[in-house]
Amino acid sequence: LKVITLSDSRQFWETLEAMTPDLVILDVEMPYTNGIEICKVVRNDPHWSELPILFLTVHSDADIVNQVFSVGADDFVSKPIVGPELVTRIVNRLERIKLQRRIAENQQTKVIEQMKDQFVSIVSHELRTPLTSIHGSLGMLSSGLLHSGSEQGKRLLEIAVDSTDRLVRLINDILDIELIESGKVKMEKDICNVADLISKSVQAMQVLADKAEVTISVCAEGSLRLYTQADPERVLQILTNLLSNAIKFSPSGNTVWLMVQQQGNEILFTVKDTGRGIPADKLGSIFERFQQVDSSDSRDRDGTGLGLTICRSIVQQHGGRIWVESVLGEGSSFYFTLPSLSDCHSAEH
């Protein structure tokens, strides 16, 4: 055992950060502070809340014991105590901690393995679908039964091309999300004018909107004065993905709104549509991989089922939040936030 003792309790937090102990022994009464207060603060700190704490004190009355355990102590030992007995108590406590950690690690490993197996299974299925279409279409053409110049032949070529495009998008999205979530992709953050991001995203989606006969309406008063420190290409990826979904699921003649506003130290982006909406039982999982409102969405709407997952990962990499509100049959509103920079901060740059 490696033991570090402190004669001055004011050094507690500095020592805690420096050595990251496996267990802390406190007394109720200590110079400059109270052990119960230290225990209370430790338990309220998310980083140290699980740190095992043992109290060693001359106090043994019921009130003190109740106070000690009420603030989250793991064990209580009354003085005087024989040295070997104290060491045994400490060793036993540490062994239990090691066992609990091992159990937790094993459970986490099992969960990761299950997620990996599920992911591989879904990816295999998603890849197989376009590959089957490509193989079937090209097989018919190569057999000589159909001429590539005939109407049926041209249709088979279109199916092969469309399936190839979907396959490329799917592979790119899979690679993208794996790199982002693993932290291997560095966000190239810069100071961005929000109005520029809005303008570029709308321009990128205008052709799709015109084809679907859907209007994009922007409500972003004051966005010229809004700045955020972010990777502009990744923010555009979020905006175009959300706008694309809103357009695809909106009936012709409808409007999709893109709204931006300052909320405290954050910038709130909203993409709202009046399409078919999302069922309540899907709202909690809509940002998970390969989640679709309907199983035919990825095929009928040219989606991969990974767009919203990628959006969530990018937003989280920027320290923001993303969520959705929806009423089935009335439409959906997707929200995400990015940190806001003050005017003076942006002006300096």
Tab-separated table of C-alpha atoms in Angstrom, residues 60-231:
chain	number	residue	atom	x	y	z
A	60	SER	CA	-18.808	6.966	17.960
A	61	ASP	CA	-22.166	8.397	19.064
A	62	ALA	CA	-25.182	7.677	16.883
A	63	ASP	CA	-25.605	11.261	15.627
A	64	ILE	CA	-22.052	11.426	14.272
A	65	VAL	CA	-22.345	7.994	12.683
A	66	ASN	CA	-25.626	9.019	11.001
A	67	GLN	CA	-24.068	12.247	9.705
A	68	VAL	CA	-21.079	10.384	8.299
A	69	PHE	CA	-23.170	7.884	6.371
A	70	SER	CA	-25.755	10.478	5.312
A	71	VAL	CA	-23.082	12.408	3.373
A	72	GLY	CA	-21.986	9.254	1.553
A	73	ALA	CA	-19.192	7.604	3.568
A	74	ASP	CA	-18.489	3.972	2.654
A	75	ASP	CA	-17.207	2.821	6.041
A	76	PHE	CA	-16.764	4.007	9.614
A	77	VAL	CA	-14.064	2.930	12.083
A	78	SER	CA	-13.850	4.100	15.701
A	79	LYS	CA	-10.567	4.899	17.417
A	80	PRO	CA	-8.633	3.405	19.031
A	81	ILE	CA	-8.092	0.620	16.554
A	82	VAL	CA	-5.269	-1.904	16.271
A	83	GLY	CA	-3.044	-1.312	13.244
A	84	PRO	CA	-3.466	-4.745	11.598
A	85	GLU	CA	-7.251	-4.488	11.926
A	86	LEU	CA	-7.277	-1.123	10.144
A	87	VAL	CA	-5.023	-2.449	7.378
A	88	THR	CA	-7.325	-5.463	6.959
A	89	ARG	CA	-10.380	-3.185	6.681
A	90	ILE	CA	-8.617	-1.059	4.077
A	91	VAL	CA	-7.360	-4.040	2.053
A	92	ASN	CA	-10.821	-5.644	2.093
A	93	ARG	CA	-12.386	-2.398	0.923
A	94	LEU	CA	-9.845	-2.046	-1.901
A	95	GLU	CA	-10.400	-5.656	-2.981
A	96	ARG	CA	-14.146	-5.032	-3.179
A	97	ILE	CA	-13.470	-1.924	-5.265
A	98	LYS	CA	-11.279	-3.911	-7.671
A	99	LEU	CA	-13.967	-6.578	-7.970
A	100	GLN	CA	-16.683	-3.990	-8.651
A	101	ARG	CA	-14.528	-2.334	-11.314
A	102	ARG	CA	-13.809	-5.692	-12.952
A	103	ILE	CA	-17.518	-6.522	-13.031
A	104	ALA	CA	-18.328	-3.086	-14.492
A	105	GLU	CA	-15.605	-3.455	-17.148
A	106	ASN	CA	-16.882	-6.916	-18.099
A	107	GLN	CA	-20.430	-5.585	-18.415
A	108	GLN	CA	-19.215	-2.671	-20.514
A	109	THR	CA	-17.249	-5.051	-22.743
A	110	LYS	CA	-20.360	-7.186	-23.252
A	111	VAL	CA	-22.425	-4.125	-24.168
A	112	ILE	CA	-19.760	-2.966	-26.642
A	113	GLU	CA	-19.591	-6.435	-28.209
A	114	GLN	CA	-23.376	-6.543	-28.540
A	115	MET	CA	-23.406	-3.084	-30.141
A	116	LYS	CA	-20.622	-4.128	-32.515
A	117	ASP	CA	-22.445	-7.321	-33.525
A	118	GLN	CA	-25.663	-5.383	-34.067
A	119	PHE	CA	-23.857	-2.727	-36.104
A	120	VAL	CA	-22.130	-5.323	-38.305
A	121	SER	CA	-25.443	-7.113	-38.839
A	122	ILE	CA	-27.256	-3.922	-39.852
A	123	VAL	CA	-24.404	-2.706	-42.073
A	124	SER	CA	-24.255	-6.094	-43.804
A	125	HIS	CA	-27.972	-5.895	-44.531
A	126	GLU	CA	-27.804	-2.268	-45.691
A	127	LEU	CA	-24.863	-3.006	-47.999
A	128	ARG	CA	-26.416	-6.190	-49.353
A	129	THR	CA	-29.569	-4.433	-50.596
A	130	PRO	CA	-27.936	-2.095	-53.178
A	131	LEU	CA	-25.345	-4.741	-54.085
A	132	THR	CA	-28.137	-7.192	-54.904
A	133	SER	CA	-29.780	-4.595	-57.165
A	134	ILE	CA	-26.499	-3.854	-58.929
A	135	HIS	CA	-25.674	-7.540	-59.352
A	136	GLY	CA	-29.146	-8.373	-60.665
A	137	SER	CA	-29.295	-5.463	-63.109
A	138	LEU	CA	-25.821	-6.010	-64.540
A	139	GLY	CA	-26.400	-9.766	-64.635
A	140	MET	CA	-29.471	-9.324	-66.823
A	141	LEU	CA	-27.569	-7.032	-69.191
A	142	SER	CA	-24.464	-9.215	-69.394
A	143	SER	CA	-26.569	-12.297	-70.151
A	144	GLY	CA	-27.533	-10.824	-73.505
A	145	LEU	CA	-31.234	-11.289	-72.856
A	146	LEU	CA	-31.696	-7.525	-72.817
A	147	HIS	CA	-29.902	-4.912	-74.903
A	148	SER	CA	-28.536	-1.932	-72.955
A	149	GLY	CA	-30.102	0.398	-75.532
A	150	SER	CA	-33.629	-0.927	-75.033
A	151	GLU	CA	-36.068	0.719	-72.627
A	152	GLN	CA	-35.796	-2.182	-70.191
A	153	GLY	CA	-32.023	-2.159	-70.548
A	154	LYS	CA	-31.849	1.571	-69.821
A	155	ARG	CA	-34.038	1.068	-66.758
A	156	LEU	CA	-31.727	-1.669	-65.473
A	157	LEU	CA	-28.737	0.644	-65.961
A	158	GLU	CA	-30.554	3.378	-64.020
A	159	ILE	CA	-31.209	0.924	-61.180
A	160	ALA	CA	-27.531	-0.070	-61.144
A	161	VAL	CA	-26.376	3.573	-61.126
A	162	ASP	CA	-28.858	4.576	-58.389
A	163	SER	CA	-27.857	1.582	-56.265
A	164	THR	CA	-24.170	2.407	-56.771
A	165	ASP	CA	-24.788	6.003	-55.661
A	166	ARG	CA	-26.613	4.776	-52.555
A	167	LEU	CA	-23.796	2.335	-51.813
A	168	VAL	CA	-21.183	5.104	-52.059
A	169	ARG	CA	-23.232	7.399	-49.778
A	170	LEU	CA	-23.706	4.609	-47.270
A	171	ILE	CA	-20.005	3.720	-47.166
A	172	ASN	CA	-19.030	7.401	-46.877
A	173	ASP	CA	-21.484	7.914	-44.012
A	174	ILE	CA	-20.262	4.798	-42.190
A	175	LEU	CA	-16.648	5.955	-42.487
A	176	ASP	CA	-17.608	9.504	-41.528
A	177	ILE	CA	-19.424	8.566	-38.343
A	178	GLU	CA	-16.739	6.100	-37.246
A	179	LEU	CA	-14.026	8.735	-37.667
A	180	ILE	CA	-16.033	11.469	-35.923
A	181	GLU	CA	-17.105	9.345	-32.947
A	182	SER	CA	-13.607	7.918	-32.479
A	183	GLY	CA	-12.169	11.445	-32.383
A	184	LYS	CA	-9.892	10.738	-35.346
A	185	VAL	CA	-11.402	13.631	-37.280
A	186	LYS	CA	-10.308	16.983	-35.921
A	187	MET	CA	-12.888	19.744	-36.143
A	188	GLU	CA	-11.236	22.590	-38.061
A	189	LYS	CA	-12.803	25.324	-35.970
A	190	ASP	CA	-12.803	28.927	-37.072
A	191	ILE	CA	-14.847	32.021	-36.274
A	192	CYS	CA	-17.939	31.768	-38.473
A	193	ASN	CA	-20.584	34.321	-39.325
A	194	VAL	CA	-23.924	32.580	-38.837
A	195	ALA	CA	-25.562	34.494	-41.697
A	196	ASP	CA	-22.956	33.084	-44.108
A	197	LEU	CA	-23.640	29.542	-42.913
A	198	ILE	CA	-27.385	30.036	-43.373
A	199	SER	CA	-26.963	31.488	-46.870
A	200	LYS	CA	-24.654	28.693	-48.050
A	201	SER	CA	-26.873	25.924	-46.680
A	202	VAL	CA	-29.978	27.346	-48.381
A	203	GLN	CA	-28.117	27.736	-51.686
A	204	ALA	CA	-26.954	24.119	-51.456
A	205	MET	CA	-30.529	22.874	-50.922
A	206	GLN	CA	-32.344	25.173	-53.351
A	207	VAL	CA	-32.244	22.755	-56.317
A	208	LEU	CA	-33.681	19.933	-54.189
A	209	ALA	CA	-36.371	22.272	-52.838
A	210	ASP	CA	-37.321	23.490	-56.334
A	211	LYS	CA	-37.559	19.917	-57.592
A	212	ALA	CA	-39.831	18.989	-54.658
A	213	GLU	CA	-41.816	22.240	-55.072
A	214	VAL	CA	-41.049	23.156	-51.466
A	215	THR	CA	-40.238	26.694	-50.309
A	216	ILE	CA	-37.342	27.382	-47.928
A	217	SER	CA	-38.128	30.324	-45.645
A	218	VAL	CA	-35.366	31.847	-43.508
A	219	CYS	CA	-36.105	33.634	-40.229
A	220	ALA	CA	-32.742	34.839	-38.997
A	221	GLU	CA	-33.016	38.482	-37.998
A	222	GLY	CA	-29.808	39.639	-36.409
A	223	SER	CA	-27.809	36.674	-37.724
A	224	LEU	CA	-25.321	39.093	-39.319
A	225	ARG	CA	-24.198	39.922	-35.780
A	226	LEU	CA	-24.036	36.292	-34.628
A	227	TYR	CA	-20.743	34.426	-34.612
A	228	THR	CA	-19.733	30.960	-33.505
A	229	GLN	CA	-16.416	29.145	-33.302
A	230	ALA	CA	-16.993	25.995	-35.304
A	231	ASP	CA	-15.921	23.903	-38.259
